[in-house]
XYZ file of C-alpha atoms in Angstrom:
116
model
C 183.415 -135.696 149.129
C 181.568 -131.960 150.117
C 184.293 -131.413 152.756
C 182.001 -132.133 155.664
C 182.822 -134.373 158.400
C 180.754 -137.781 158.370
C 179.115 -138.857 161.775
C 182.001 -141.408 162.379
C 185.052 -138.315 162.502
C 182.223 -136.109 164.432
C 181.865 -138.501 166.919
C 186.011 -139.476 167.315
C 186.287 -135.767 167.889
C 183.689 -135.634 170.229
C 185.572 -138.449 172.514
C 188.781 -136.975 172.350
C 186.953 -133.435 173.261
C 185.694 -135.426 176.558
C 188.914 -137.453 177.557
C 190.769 -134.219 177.716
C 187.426 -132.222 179.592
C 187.827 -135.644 182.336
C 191.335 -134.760 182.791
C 191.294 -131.439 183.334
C 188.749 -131.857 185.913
C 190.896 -135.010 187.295
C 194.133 -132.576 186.839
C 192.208 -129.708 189.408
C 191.105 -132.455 191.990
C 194.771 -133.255 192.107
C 195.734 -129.336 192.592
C 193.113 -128.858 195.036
C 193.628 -131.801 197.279
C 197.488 -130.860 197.208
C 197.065 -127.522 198.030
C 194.871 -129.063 201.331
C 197.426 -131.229 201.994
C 200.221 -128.149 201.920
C 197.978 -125.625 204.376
C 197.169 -128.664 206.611
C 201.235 -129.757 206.954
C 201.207 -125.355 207.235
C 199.062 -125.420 209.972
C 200.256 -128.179 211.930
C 204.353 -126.681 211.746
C 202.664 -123.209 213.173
C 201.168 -125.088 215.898
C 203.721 -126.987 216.808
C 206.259 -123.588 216.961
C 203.520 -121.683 218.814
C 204.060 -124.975 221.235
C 207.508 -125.012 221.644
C 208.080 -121.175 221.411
C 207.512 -118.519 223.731
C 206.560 -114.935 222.358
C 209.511 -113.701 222.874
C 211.549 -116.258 220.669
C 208.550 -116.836 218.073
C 209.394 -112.481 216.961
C 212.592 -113.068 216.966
C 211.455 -116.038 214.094
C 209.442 -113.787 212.588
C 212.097 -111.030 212.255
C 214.720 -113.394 210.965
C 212.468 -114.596 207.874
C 211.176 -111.690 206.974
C 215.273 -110.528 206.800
C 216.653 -113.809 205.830
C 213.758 -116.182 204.711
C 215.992 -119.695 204.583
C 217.922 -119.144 207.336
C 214.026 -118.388 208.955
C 213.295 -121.884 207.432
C 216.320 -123.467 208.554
C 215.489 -122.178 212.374
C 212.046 -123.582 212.159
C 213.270 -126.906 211.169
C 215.718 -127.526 213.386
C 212.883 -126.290 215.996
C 210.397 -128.956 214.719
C 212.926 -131.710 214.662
C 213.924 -130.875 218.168
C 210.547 -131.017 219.631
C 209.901 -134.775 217.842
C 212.319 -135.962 219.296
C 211.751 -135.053 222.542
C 214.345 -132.644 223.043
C 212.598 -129.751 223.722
C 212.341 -129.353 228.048
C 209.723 -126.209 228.049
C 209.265 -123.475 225.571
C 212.286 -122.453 223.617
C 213.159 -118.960 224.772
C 214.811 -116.125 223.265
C 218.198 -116.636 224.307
C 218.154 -120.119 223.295
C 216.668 -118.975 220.184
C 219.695 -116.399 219.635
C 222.021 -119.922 220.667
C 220.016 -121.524 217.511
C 220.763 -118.616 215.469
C 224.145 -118.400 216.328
C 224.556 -122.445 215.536
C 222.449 -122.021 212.183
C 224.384 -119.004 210.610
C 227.592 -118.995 210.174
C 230.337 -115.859 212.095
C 229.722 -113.364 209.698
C 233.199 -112.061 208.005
C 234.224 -108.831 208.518
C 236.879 -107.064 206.365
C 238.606 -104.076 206.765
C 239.102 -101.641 203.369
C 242.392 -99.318 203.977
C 242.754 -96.726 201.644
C 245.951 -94.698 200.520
């Protein structure tokens, strides 16, 4: 043997080469169509709050996940799952919203430090 490859390893190598090339390709169709799927469900939540919100309550959103991001996601869920079922009369306002907030997040302790 010269140490070259015959036609029969050349060509195993080349199918292997092209199984992973098809999956690759398969494996970004897959990211792709997810990351569709993720700005369509995106869009559709924004909608919905810019529905069931008034302007007023939809800052007071904004302010709360840009401070608290969960929470902010917490608020927006229970807003969602309010207006599915139906229990949404009119636009949530911003004292409701601050009722929400006040359900959602719990009395914050205070504590007092005496010194000596």
């Amino acid at each position: 043997m010269s140490g070259e490859p015959d036609e029969e390893e050349l060509e195993k190598l080349r199918e292997e080469k092209m199984e992973q090339l098809r999956e690759q390709q398969q494996g970004g169709q897959d990211d792709e169509a997810r990351e569709a799927a993720q700005q369509q469900a995106e869009a559709k939540k924004k909608a919905l709050l810019r529905q069931n919100l008034t302007d007023g309550a939809r800052k007071r959103l904004n302010t709360v996940k840009m401070s608290k991001p969960q929470v902010g996601e917490q608020i927006e869920q229970q807003v969602i799952s309010l207006a599915r079922s139906g229990r949404v009369q009119g636009k949530i306002d911003e004292d409701q919203m601050k009722e929400l907030l006040k359900e959602i997040t719990p009395d914050s302790q205070s504590f007092d430090i005496k010194r000596r």
